[in-house]
Amino acid sequence: MYPRSAAPRGRPAYSNGLYPPPPVTRCYDYNHQSLGGVNSFHVPELQRLPPYEWNPPRSTSNVPPPHTPTMTNGRKRQNIEYSPHMVKRQRLDSVSHPLLGSPVIQAPSPPRHLEQVRAESSRSSITSYERSYSSPHFDIHPQGPAVPESFNSLQAYAKDKLSHQMVELFEACQQQSSDLERKERCRARLQRDIQDIYAVARLYLTGSSMNGLGCRSSDADLCLVIKGTKRPDPIFVLSHLQRAFRSLSYVERTQLIRAKVPILRFRERGSDLEFDLNINNTVGIRNTFLLRSYAYADLRIRPMILVIKKWARHNQINDASKGTLSSYTLVLMVLHYLQTLKDPVLPSLQRDYPECFNPFVDIDMVPEGPKRVPPYVSRNQSSLGELLVGFLRYYATEFRWDKQVISVREARALPKTNSHEWTNKYICVEEPFERNNVARAVHEKMKFDAIKAEFAESYRILKDRKDLNSILPVRAVINKESSRR
Ligand code: ATP
Ligand code: MG
């Protein structure tokens, strides 16, 4: 179960009024796993937002909530030293702790008959079929105002101006529960319509909408899973869907993109909500939940990544279709930096909890694994601003683009080998499951040089100025994001 956040009461105390608030009620979604009574930031008297769930079939959902060490004041433990022994202990605990239960990931039971599904679909927009068998869905509950304790905890990392600016940008731009609900409603509707053509197809929301790293303006990535003995040709299926979507009143501007992973891009009619739909690219579901686990492993990760995505977008180095970095590549680059600090902010979750990120587990069980990952407690207490400057410094001055491969899987830079995957590539970033190069879009020297130049220039400026506005027009970005939806 992936609970939502709680909405703040009014503006944050530190807000200096520089930035106009966005037009909708904002909520802070700092907490990944605030399962009743066991999460680090659980505040019993505060009303919670609706939980975000992706339920496996009932017979297999026997996974108890994770063990989350808390202090009596409900805060996350901060001063435990990280050591390989501790990781090992956590790992052992994750198997033997009574709250955690069995680590065995069981196979899901088969889906029910389509007729039954249809009967339920006609009764409710979010059906019990979807609750049980399909992609993430919502329990729609009223949303109560509340200030999560984690909000205060983030302030510990935001005592300087640069860090304040980062928190403020994050809070104004992060994906809201209403954004996700809208995407989910559209997904559920699309799934029902697609099942008229492909009866056994299942549609999953992936990417930043689901991994905790989304903005209000993020697109919705969808993976259509069509199981069967013969793997369907994605271009064939997408062309078919493109024709079929013409009759859907809520879809417009379909466009077939014949990339390595072909996608059908379209919009929800009359809105700026864009969808990218792929066929059977299920690694995207697995890595979405890996990234989600990293995103919520430490409070600083989500603000840090959002700011870096905005910085890269502003400086035109965040567009794989134009030969620069995809958001996915950028995220892995940030995680790698945080994993390789002298005092790491993040471990390798795949190395430390392989059973939670088993690449062969059934897709419907993928969200179950991360629930059993205990929270990571880093000794590193750097502020958000220090981490941002450090990130720019690392890629501007330390990382050896010509000799190293970024591996989040191993939490280190690997030496470039002569394998086809890495030779003659400007940037090498390993996909954590498939181990291929996610940065292959950067194939022009000019684009590669532009990326490096942006890191160097932004580092040069920010290290002295320590003002986010010196590398990114914060107010303009917030205003643009606030005008969405
Ligand atoms: P944004 O908020 O900018 O849309 P995003 O997290 O959705 O960011 P994208 O680069 O649009 O990132 O990719 C969407 C998702 O597709 C990723 O989160 C990942 O799950 C999957 N993905 C993208 N590129 C690859 C790749 N090369 N290999 C495997 N999965 C990928
Ligand atoms: Mg996306």
Short mmCIF file of C-alpha atoms and ligand atoms in Angstrom, two decimals:
data_model
loop_
_atom_site.label_atom_id
_atom_site.label_comp_id
_atom_site.label_asym_id
_atom_site.label_seq_id
_atom_site.Cartn_x
_atom_site.Cartn_y
_atom_site.Cartn_z
CA MET A 1 0.00 0.00 0.00
CA TYR A 2 1.38 3.39 -0.90
CA PRO A 3 -0.18 6.01 1.30
CA ARG A 4 -0.46 9.57 0.26
CA SER A 5 0.65 12.60 2.06
CA ALA A 6 -1.16 15.14 4.13
CA ALA A 7 -2.02 18.66 3.14
CA PRO A 8 -0.44 21.60 4.93
CA ARG A 9 -2.36 24.13 6.92
CA GLY A 10 -1.66 27.41 5.15
CA ARG A 11 1.77 28.36 3.97
CA PRO A 12 4.95 26.92 5.36
CA ALA A 13 6.38 28.89 8.26
CA TYR A 14 9.62 29.70 6.49
CA SER A 15 7.94 30.99 3.36
CA ASN A 16 9.06 34.54 2.64
CA GLY A 17 6.19 35.25 0.30
CA LEU A 18 8.45 35.51 -2.73
CA TYR A 19 6.57 32.95 -4.72
CA PRO A 20 2.88 32.94 -5.49
CA PRO A 21 1.16 29.82 -4.25
CA PRO A 22 -0.16 27.49 -6.91
CA PRO A 23 -3.91 27.63 -7.53
CA VAL A 24 -4.74 24.28 -5.97
CA THR A 25 -4.46 22.98 -2.44
CA ARG A 26 -0.96 21.62 -2.14
CA CYS A 27 -0.03 18.54 -0.29
CA TYR A 28 3.27 17.23 0.90
CA ASP A 29 3.93 13.73 -0.13
CA TYR A 30 7.09 13.04 1.78
CA ASN A 31 6.10 9.74 3.16
CA HIS A 32 6.37 6.61 1.13
CA GLN A 33 5.10 3.95 3.43
CA SER A 34 3.04 5.54 6.17
CA LEU A 35 1.27 2.31 6.88
CA GLY A 36 -0.90 2.50 9.95
CA GLY A 37 1.19 2.71 13.07
CA VAL A 38 4.48 1.59 11.62
CA ASN A 39 5.88 4.43 9.62
CA SER A 40 8.59 6.80 10.64
CA PHE A 41 6.51 9.92 10.38
CA HIS A 42 3.18 8.65 11.47
CA VAL A 43 1.28 11.20 13.52
CA PRO A 44 -1.84 9.47 14.82
CA GLU A 45 -3.94 12.56 15.42
CA LEU A 46 -3.56 13.86 11.90
CA GLN A 47 -5.98 12.85 9.26
CA ARG A 48 -4.32 11.10 6.37
CA LEU A 49 -4.74 11.39 2.67
CA PRO A 50 -6.05 8.45 0.71
CA PRO A 51 -3.70 5.53 0.52
CA TYR A 52 -2.26 4.74 -2.84
CA GLU A 53 -2.61 1.07 -3.49
CA TRP A 54 -1.68 -1.50 -6.02
CA ASN A 55 -3.15 -4.58 -4.53
CA PRO A 56 -1.99 -7.98 -5.61
CA PRO A 57 -4.61 -10.69 -5.86
CA ARG A 58 -6.18 -11.32 -2.47
CA SER A 59 -4.71 -14.76 -2.01
CA THR A 60 -1.18 -13.47 -2.26
CA SER A 61 -1.35 -10.17 -0.41
CA ASN A 62 0.01 -11.64 2.75
CA VAL A 63 2.80 -9.15 3.15
CA PRO A 64 2.78 -7.36 6.47
CA PRO A 65 3.91 -3.76 6.79
CA PRO A 66 7.61 -3.01 6.90
CA HIS A 67 9.52 -2.59 10.09
CA THR A 68 10.40 1.04 10.49
CA PRO A 69 12.63 2.01 13.35
CA THR A 70 11.20 5.02 15.14
CA MET A 71 12.08 6.96 18.19
CA THR A 72 9.48 7.67 20.78
CA ASN A 73 8.78 11.06 19.28
CA GLY A 74 7.95 9.39 16.01
CA ARG A 75 11.02 10.73 14.21
CA LYS A 76 13.20 8.64 12.03
CA ARG A 77 16.38 7.54 13.78
CA GLN A 78 19.16 9.71 12.52
CA ASN A 79 22.34 8.82 14.33
CA ILE A 80 22.82 5.19 13.69
CA GLU A 81 26.08 4.65 11.88
CA TYR A 82 25.83 3.10 8.52
CA SER A 83 28.07 0.12 8.06
CA PRO A 84 27.99 -3.02 5.97
CA HIS A 85 27.20 -4.85 9.21
CA MET A 86 24.16 -2.75 9.73
CA VAL A 87 22.94 -3.38 6.22
CA LYS A 88 23.45 -7.05 6.76
CA ARG A 89 21.59 -6.91 10.04
CA GLN A 90 18.71 -5.07 8.40
CA ARG A 91 18.67 -7.65 5.71
CA LEU A 92 18.56 -10.49 8.17
CA ASP A 93 15.93 -8.63 10.10
CA SER A 94 13.94 -8.24 6.94
CA VAL A 95 13.65 -11.97 6.81
CA SER A 96 13.15 -12.76 10.44
CA HIS A 97 11.38 -9.77 11.93
CA PRO A 98 7.87 -10.71 13.02
CA LEU A 99 6.42 -7.60 11.40
CA LEU A 100 7.98 -8.46 8.11
CA GLY A 101 6.92 -12.00 7.69
CA SER A 102 8.03 -14.30 4.96
CA PRO A 103 10.22 -12.90 2.21
CA VAL A 104 8.81 -15.35 -0.27
CA ILE A 105 7.08 -13.67 -3.17
CA GLN A 106 4.17 -15.80 -4.21
CA ALA A 107 2.69 -16.11 -7.64
CA PRO A 108 -0.57 -14.25 -8.26
CA SER A 109 -3.81 -16.06 -8.89
CA PRO A 110 -5.30 -15.82 -12.38
CA PRO A 111 -7.55 -12.88 -13.34
CA ARG A 112 -11.27 -13.36 -13.38
CA HIS A 113 -13.59 -13.55 -16.34
CA LEU A 114 -13.95 -10.47 -18.48
CA GLU A 115 -17.74 -10.55 -18.14
CA GLN A 116 -17.41 -10.29 -14.40
CA VAL A 117 -14.96 -7.47 -14.82
CA ARG A 118 -17.29 -5.61 -17.16
CA ALA A 119 -20.23 -5.97 -14.82
CA GLU A 120 -18.17 -4.36 -12.09
CA SER A 121 -16.77 -1.66 -14.38
CA SER A 122 -20.23 -0.47 -15.23
CA ARG A 123 -21.00 0.07 -11.56
CA SER A 124 -17.99 2.11 -10.57
CA SER A 125 -15.25 4.10 -12.24
CA ILE A 126 -12.65 2.39 -10.07
CA THR A 127 -13.71 -1.20 -9.99
CA SER A 128 -12.90 -3.93 -7.57
CA TYR A 129 -11.30 -5.61 -10.54
CA GLU A 130 -8.83 -2.77 -10.70
CA ARG A 131 -8.38 -2.90 -6.96
CA SER A 132 -7.42 -6.51 -7.22
CA TYR A 133 -5.78 -7.05 -10.52
CA SER A 134 -4.70 -3.95 -12.30
CA SER A 135 -2.36 -1.08 -12.04
CA PRO A 136 -2.26 1.26 -9.10
CA HIS A 137 -5.56 2.76 -8.11
CA PHE A 138 -6.97 5.03 -5.50
CA ASP A 139 -9.23 4.66 -2.62
CA ILE A 140 -11.01 7.97 -2.80
CA HIS A 141 -11.37 9.41 0.66
CA PRO A 142 -11.89 12.98 1.76
CA GLN A 143 -8.65 14.83 2.16
CA GLY A 144 -8.05 16.47 5.50
CA PRO A 145 -5.66 19.33 6.24
CA ALA A 146 -2.58 18.30 8.10
CA VAL A 147 1.10 19.05 8.41
CA PRO A 148 3.13 15.86 8.32
CA GLU A 149 6.01 15.60 10.71
CA SER A 150 8.29 14.87 7.78
CA PHE A 151 7.71 18.41 6.59
CA ASN A 152 9.48 19.66 9.69
CA SER A 153 12.17 17.05 9.29
CA LEU A 154 13.02 18.33 5.83
CA GLN A 155 13.66 21.74 7.35
CA ALA A 156 16.70 20.23 9.05
CA TYR A 157 18.28 20.00 5.61
CA ALA A 158 17.12 23.43 4.49
CA LYS A 159 18.59 25.99 6.84
CA ASP A 160 20.46 27.95 4.17
CA LYS A 161 19.01 30.05 1.35
CA LEU A 162 19.82 27.66 -1.49
CA SER A 163 18.24 24.72 0.32
CA HIS A 164 15.16 26.82 1.16
CA GLN A 165 14.77 27.64 -2.51
CA MET A 166 15.00 23.97 -3.38
CA VAL A 167 12.30 23.01 -0.88
CA GLU A 168 10.08 25.80 -2.11
CA LEU A 169 10.47 24.76 -5.74
CA PHE A 170 9.78 21.16 -4.81
CA GLU A 171 6.64 21.98 -2.87
CA ALA A 172 5.24 24.13 -5.64
CA CYS A 173 6.00 21.72 -8.45
CA GLN A 174 5.63 18.19 -7.10
CA GLN A 175 2.83 16.09 -8.47
CA GLN A 176 -0.38 16.53 -6.50
CA SER A 177 -2.82 13.84 -5.48
CA SER A 178 -5.39 15.42 -7.83
CA ASP A 179 -2.94 15.09 -10.75
CA LEU A 180 -2.41 11.43 -10.01
CA GLU A 181 -6.11 10.78 -9.55
CA ARG A 182 -6.77 12.30 -12.93
CA LYS A 183 -4.15 10.10 -14.57
CA GLU A 184 -5.52 7.08 -12.81
CA ARG A 185 -9.09 7.78 -13.91
CA CYS A 186 -7.92 8.05 -17.49
CA ARG A 187 -5.87 4.86 -17.19
CA ALA A 188 -8.84 2.91 -15.86
CA ARG A 189 -11.09 4.19 -18.64
CA LEU A 190 -8.51 3.41 -21.29
CA GLN A 191 -7.98 -0.06 -19.92
CA ARG A 192 -11.67 -0.81 -20.22
CA ASP A 193 -11.75 0.45 -23.80
CA ILE A 194 -8.57 -1.39 -24.77
CA GLN A 195 -10.00 -4.61 -23.35
CA ASP A 196 -12.68 -4.41 -26.06
CA ILE A 197 -9.85 -5.16 -28.47
CA TYR A 198 -7.36 -7.06 -26.34
CA ALA A 199 -9.47 -8.77 -23.72
CA VAL A 200 -6.57 -9.86 -21.52
CA ALA A 201 -4.60 -6.63 -21.76
CA ARG A 202 -3.71 -4.75 -18.61
CA LEU A 203 -2.65 -1.13 -18.43
CA TYR A 204 -0.12 0.09 -15.86
CA LEU A 205 0.82 3.63 -14.91
CA THR A 206 4.61 3.93 -14.67
CA GLY A 207 7.37 6.54 -14.76
CA SER A 208 7.42 9.70 -12.70
CA SER A 209 3.66 9.63 -12.10
CA MET A 210 4.28 6.56 -9.96
CA ASN A 211 7.86 6.74 -8.75
CA GLY A 212 7.46 9.77 -6.50
CA LEU A 213 9.55 11.98 -8.78
CA GLY A 214 6.75 13.57 -10.79
CA CYS A 215 5.90 17.22 -11.28
CA ARG A 216 2.49 18.72 -11.88
CA SER A 217 3.41 18.91 -15.57
CA SER A 218 4.82 15.38 -15.89
CA ASP A 219 3.36 13.21 -18.59
CA ALA A 220 1.76 9.87 -17.75
CA ASP A 221 3.73 6.85 -18.89
CA LEU A 222 1.66 3.76 -19.55
CA CYS A 223 2.67 0.18 -20.16
CA LEU A 224 0.14 -2.07 -21.86
CA VAL A 225 0.84 -5.66 -20.89
CA ILE A 226 -0.52 -8.22 -23.31
CA LYS A 227 0.37 -11.67 -22.12
CA GLY A 228 0.39 -14.66 -24.40
CA THR A 229 2.62 -17.24 -25.90
CA LYS A 230 3.40 -15.11 -28.94
CA ARG A 231 4.84 -11.70 -28.23
CA PRO A 232 2.86 -9.14 -30.20
CA ASP A 233 4.67 -6.71 -32.48
CA PRO A 234 4.48 -3.36 -30.64
CA ILE A 235 4.18 -1.31 -33.85
CA PHE A 236 1.31 -3.48 -35.03
CA VAL A 237 -0.54 -3.15 -31.72
CA LEU A 238 0.10 0.58 -31.42
CA SER A 239 -1.10 1.23 -35.00
CA HIS A 240 -4.22 -0.74 -34.22
CA LEU A 241 -4.79 1.26 -31.04
CA GLN A 242 -4.14 4.52 -32.85
CA ARG A 243 -7.01 3.75 -35.20
CA ALA A 244 -9.24 2.57 -32.37
CA PHE A 245 -8.54 5.66 -30.27
CA ARG A 246 -10.16 7.83 -32.98
CA SER A 247 -13.52 6.75 -31.66
CA LEU A 248 -12.71 7.63 -28.05
CA SER A 249 -14.23 10.94 -27.05
CA TYR A 250 -11.63 11.63 -24.38
CA VAL A 251 -8.49 11.04 -26.48
CA GLU A 252 -6.91 13.38 -29.04
CA ARG A 253 -3.70 14.05 -30.94
CA THR A 254 -2.46 10.47 -31.19
CA GLN A 255 1.01 10.08 -32.60
CA LEU A 256 2.94 6.86 -33.20
CA ILE A 257 6.62 7.20 -32.33
CA ARG A 258 8.81 4.48 -33.83
CA ALA A 259 11.64 4.58 -31.32
CA LYS A 260 13.61 1.62 -29.95
CA VAL A 261 10.73 1.25 -27.56
CA PRO A 262 7.84 2.38 -29.80
CA ILE A 263 5.18 4.48 -28.13
CA LEU A 264 1.77 5.89 -28.86
CA ARG A 265 1.63 9.47 -27.62
CA PHE A 266 -1.74 11.13 -27.08
CA ARG A 267 -3.54 13.66 -24.96
CA GLU A 268 -6.61 13.67 -22.85
CA ARG A 269 -9.02 15.75 -24.91
CA GLY A 270 -9.16 19.41 -23.95
CA SER A 271 -6.36 19.19 -21.42
CA ASP A 272 -2.60 19.33 -21.34
CA LEU A 273 -2.30 15.83 -19.91
CA GLU A 274 -0.06 13.80 -22.19
CA PHE A 275 0.30 10.02 -22.26
CA ASP A 276 3.08 7.81 -23.62
CA LEU A 277 1.89 4.25 -24.05
CA ASN A 278 4.26 1.36 -24.74
CA ILE A 279 3.59 -2.34 -25.29
CA ASN A 280 5.02 -4.93 -22.91
CA ASN A 281 8.02 -2.86 -21.87
CA THR A 282 7.64 -4.27 -18.38
CA VAL A 283 11.12 -3.32 -17.24
CA GLY A 284 9.60 0.15 -16.89
CA ILE A 285 7.26 -1.20 -14.21
CA ARG A 286 10.11 -2.85 -12.33
CA ASN A 287 12.38 0.19 -12.45
CA THR A 288 9.50 2.50 -11.49
CA PHE A 289 9.25 0.69 -8.16
CA LEU A 290 13.00 0.60 -7.71
CA LEU A 291 13.16 4.36 -8.25
CA ARG A 292 10.20 4.81 -5.94
CA SER A 293 12.10 3.01 -3.21
CA TYR A 294 15.09 5.27 -3.68
CA ALA A 295 12.88 8.34 -3.87
CA TYR A 296 11.49 7.66 -0.41
CA ALA A 297 14.64 6.27 1.18
CA ASP A 298 15.66 9.72 2.38
CA LEU A 299 13.71 12.97 2.60
CA ARG A 300 16.23 14.83 0.48
CA ILE A 301 15.98 12.65 -2.62
CA ARG A 302 12.72 13.96 -4.07
CA PRO A 303 13.44 17.70 -3.73
CA MET A 304 16.96 17.13 -5.03
CA ILE A 305 15.82 15.23 -8.12
CA LEU A 306 12.97 17.59 -8.90
CA VAL A 307 15.29 20.59 -8.83
CA ILE A 308 17.85 18.83 -11.01
CA LYS A 309 15.20 17.81 -13.54
CA LYS A 310 14.00 21.43 -13.71
CA TRP A 311 17.57 22.68 -14.04
CA ALA A 312 18.31 20.22 -16.85
CA ARG A 313 15.05 21.01 -18.64
CA HIS A 314 15.68 24.76 -18.39
CA ASN A 315 19.17 24.32 -19.82
CA GLN A 316 17.92 22.10 -22.65
CA ILE A 317 19.85 19.01 -21.69
CA ASN A 318 16.79 16.91 -20.69
CA ASP A 319 15.30 15.63 -23.92
CA ALA A 320 16.33 12.22 -25.24
CA SER A 321 14.44 12.85 -28.49
CA LYS A 322 16.88 15.73 -29.11
CA GLY A 323 20.00 13.74 -28.25
CA THR A 324 20.36 14.83 -24.64
CA LEU A 325 19.53 13.13 -21.31
CA SER A 326 16.22 11.45 -20.61
CA SER A 327 14.69 12.11 -17.20
CA TYR A 328 15.32 8.48 -16.36
CA THR A 329 19.05 8.88 -17.11
CA LEU A 330 19.22 12.05 -15.03
CA VAL A 331 17.56 10.35 -12.08
CA LEU A 332 20.05 7.47 -12.20
CA MET A 333 22.89 10.02 -12.36
CA VAL A 334 21.61 11.71 -9.20
CA LEU A 335 21.20 8.39 -7.37
CA HIS A 336 24.70 7.36 -8.40
CA TYR A 337 26.15 10.58 -6.98
CA LEU A 338 24.31 10.08 -3.71
CA GLN A 339 25.46 6.45 -3.49
CA THR A 340 29.12 7.23 -4.03
CA LEU A 341 29.65 10.02 -1.50
CA LYS A 342 32.17 9.31 1.27
CA ASP A 343 29.18 9.07 3.57
CA PRO A 344 26.57 7.76 1.15
CA VAL A 345 23.08 9.20 1.27
CA LEU A 346 21.82 6.03 -0.41
CA PRO A 347 22.89 2.39 -0.55
CA SER A 348 22.37 -0.01 -3.44
CA LEU A 349 18.91 -1.35 -2.71
CA GLN A 350 19.28 -4.13 -5.28
CA ARG A 351 22.50 -5.30 -3.68
CA ASP A 352 21.21 -5.09 -0.12
CA TYR A 353 17.69 -6.41 -0.73
CA PRO A 354 17.86 -8.58 -3.85
CA GLU A 355 14.72 -10.47 -2.85
CA CYS A 356 12.74 -7.19 -2.90
CA PHE A 357 13.79 -6.34 -6.46
CA ASN A 358 13.72 -9.76 -8.06
CA PRO A 359 13.72 -9.10 -11.81
CA PHE A 360 11.69 -12.23 -12.48
CA VAL A 361 8.84 -11.73 -10.08
CA ASP A 362 5.35 -11.49 -11.63
CA ILE A 363 4.50 -7.91 -12.59
CA ASP A 364 1.55 -7.75 -10.21
CA MET A 365 3.85 -8.58 -7.34
CA VAL A 366 6.46 -5.95 -8.18
CA PRO A 367 5.10 -3.35 -5.70
CA GLU A 368 5.19 -5.88 -2.88
CA GLY A 369 8.98 -6.20 -2.73
CA PRO A 370 9.81 -2.59 -1.83
CA LYS A 371 7.37 -2.70 1.07
CA ARG A 372 9.84 -4.91 2.87
CA VAL A 373 12.80 -2.59 2.52
CA PRO A 374 13.63 -1.04 5.89
CA PRO A 375 14.33 2.69 5.86
CA TYR A 376 17.89 3.65 5.15
CA VAL A 377 19.57 5.77 7.77
CA SER A 378 22.44 7.81 6.42
CA ARG A 379 25.22 9.32 8.47
CA ASN A 380 25.41 12.02 5.84
CA GLN A 381 23.59 15.13 7.07
CA SER A 382 24.46 17.48 4.20
CA SER A 383 21.92 20.12 3.36
CA LEU A 384 20.01 20.04 0.09
CA GLY A 385 22.09 22.94 -1.20
CA GLU A 386 25.36 21.20 -0.38
CA LEU A 387 24.18 18.09 -2.20
CA LEU A 388 23.15 20.10 -5.26
CA VAL A 389 26.53 21.85 -5.49
CA GLY A 390 28.21 18.49 -4.90
CA PHE A 391 26.21 16.88 -7.68
CA LEU A 392 27.27 19.57 -10.16
CA ARG A 393 30.87 19.37 -8.96
CA TYR A 394 30.95 15.58 -9.33
CA TYR A 395 29.87 15.61 -12.96
CA ALA A 396 31.81 18.79 -13.79
CA THR A 397 35.13 17.75 -12.30
CA GLU A 398 35.29 14.20 -10.96
CA PHE A 399 33.35 11.74 -13.05
CA ARG A 400 35.36 10.22 -15.91
CA TRP A 401 32.90 10.10 -18.80
CA ASP A 402 35.42 8.32 -21.02
CA LYS A 403 36.33 5.60 -18.54
CA GLN A 404 33.38 5.01 -16.25
CA VAL A 405 29.94 3.48 -16.35
CA ILE A 406 27.33 4.64 -13.83
CA SER A 407 25.87 1.65 -12.01
CA VAL A 408 23.10 2.29 -9.51
CA ARG A 409 22.76 -1.47 -9.23
CA GLU A 410 26.25 -1.71 -7.74
CA ALA A 411 26.33 1.76 -6.16
CA ARG A 412 29.64 2.55 -7.87
CA ALA A 413 31.23 3.58 -11.12
CA LEU A 414 32.26 0.54 -13.13
CA PRO A 415 35.19 0.61 -15.53
CA LYS A 416 34.12 0.79 -19.17
CA THR A 417 34.69 -2.54 -20.81
CA ASN A 418 35.03 -3.22 -24.51
CA SER A 419 31.52 -4.56 -24.72
CA HIS A 420 29.31 -3.32 -27.51
CA GLU A 421 27.10 -1.62 -24.94
CA TRP A 422 29.77 0.83 -23.79
CA THR A 423 32.26 1.31 -26.61
CA ASN A 424 32.04 4.56 -28.53
CA LYS A 425 29.34 5.88 -26.21
CA TYR A 426 29.74 9.34 -24.76
CA ILE A 427 27.70 8.66 -21.65
CA CYS A 428 27.25 5.25 -20.05
CA VAL A 429 24.49 4.74 -17.51
CA GLU A 430 23.51 1.18 -16.74
CA GLU A 431 19.82 0.24 -16.64
CA PRO A 432 19.52 -1.44 -13.23
CA PHE A 433 17.62 -4.49 -14.49
CA GLU A 434 18.53 -4.89 -18.16
CA ARG A 435 22.07 -3.52 -17.77
CA ASN A 436 22.02 -1.75 -21.12
CA ASN A 437 22.86 1.91 -21.68
CA VAL A 438 19.97 4.24 -20.89
CA ALA A 439 22.01 7.23 -22.12
CA ARG A 440 22.39 5.93 -25.67
CA ALA A 441 20.36 8.89 -26.98
CA VAL A 442 23.44 11.05 -26.45
CA HIS A 443 25.21 10.02 -29.64
CA GLU A 444 26.40 13.39 -30.97
CA LYS A 445 29.62 14.90 -29.71
CA MET A 446 28.08 18.35 -29.83
CA LYS A 447 25.26 17.35 -27.50
CA PHE A 448 27.66 15.58 -25.17
CA ASP A 449 29.84 18.69 -25.01
CA ALA A 450 26.78 20.84 -24.32
CA ILE A 451 25.81 18.60 -21.41
CA LYS A 452 29.29 18.71 -19.89
CA ALA A 453 29.48 22.46 -20.43
CA GLU A 454 26.20 22.92 -18.56
CA PHE A 455 27.49 20.99 -15.56
CA ALA A 456 30.74 22.99 -15.57
CA GLU A 457 29.08 26.38 -15.96
CA SER A 458 26.36 25.78 -13.40
CA TYR A 459 28.88 24.45 -10.91
CA ARG A 460 31.12 27.48 -11.45
CA ILE A 461 28.23 29.85 -10.80
CA LEU A 462 26.44 28.04 -7.99
CA LYS A 463 29.48 27.26 -5.85
CA ASP A 464 30.02 30.97 -5.31
CA ARG A 465 26.53 32.43 -5.53
CA LYS A 466 24.65 29.71 -3.59
CA ASP A 467 21.45 31.10 -5.09
CA LEU A 468 19.24 28.79 -7.13
CA ASN A 469 18.12 31.74 -9.24
CA SER A 470 21.65 32.02 -10.59
CA ILE A 471 21.20 28.77 -12.53
CA LEU A 472 17.40 28.46 -12.80
CA PRO A 473 14.64 31.11 -12.90
CA VAL A 474 12.81 29.76 -9.86
CA ARG A 475 9.80 32.06 -9.96
CA ALA A 476 9.21 31.52 -13.67
CA VAL A 477 9.42 27.74 -13.25
CA ILE A 478 6.96 27.83 -10.36
CA ASN A 479 4.57 30.09 -12.23
CA LYS A 480 4.67 27.86 -15.28
CA GLU A 481 4.03 24.76 -13.21
CA SER A 482 1.27 26.46 -11.22
CA SER A 483 -0.56 27.38 -14.40
CA ARG A 484 -0.93 23.73 -15.34
CA ARG A 485 -4.16 21.77 -15.14
P1 ATP B 1 9.32 12.93 -16.50
O1 ATP B 1 8.72 13.44 -15.23
O2 ATP B 1 10.25 13.91 -17.12
O3 ATP B 1 8.30 12.41 -17.46
P2 ATP B 1 10.05 10.13 -16.05
O4 ATP B 1 10.55 9.61 -14.73
O5 ATP B 1 8.68 9.75 -16.42
O6 ATP B 1 10.26 11.70 -16.06
P3 ATP B 1 11.13 9.25 -18.58
O7 ATP B 1 12.53 9.43 -19.06
O8 ATP B 1 10.03 9.98 -19.26
O9 ATP B 1 11.14 9.61 -17.04
O10 ATP B 1 10.83 7.71 -18.58
C1 ATP B 1 9.60 7.19 -18.13
C2 ATP B 1 9.83 5.84 -17.52
O11 ATP B 1 10.18 4.91 -18.55
C3 ATP B 1 11.00 5.77 -16.54
O12 ATP B 1 10.62 6.14 -15.23
C4 ATP B 1 11.39 4.32 -16.63
O13 ATP B 1 10.50 3.56 -15.85
C5 ATP B 1 11.13 3.98 -18.09
N1 ATP B 1 12.34 4.15 -18.93
C6 ATP B 1 12.76 5.24 -19.58
N2 ATP B 1 13.87 5.00 -20.27
C7 ATP B 1 14.17 3.71 -20.05
C8 ATP B 1 15.22 2.83 -20.49
N3 ATP B 1 16.19 3.25 -21.31
N4 ATP B 1 15.21 1.56 -20.07
C9 ATP B 1 14.24 1.10 -19.24
N5 ATP B 1 13.23 1.87 -18.79
C10 ATP B 1 13.19 3.15 -19.20
MG MG B 2 7.33 10.50 -17.83
#
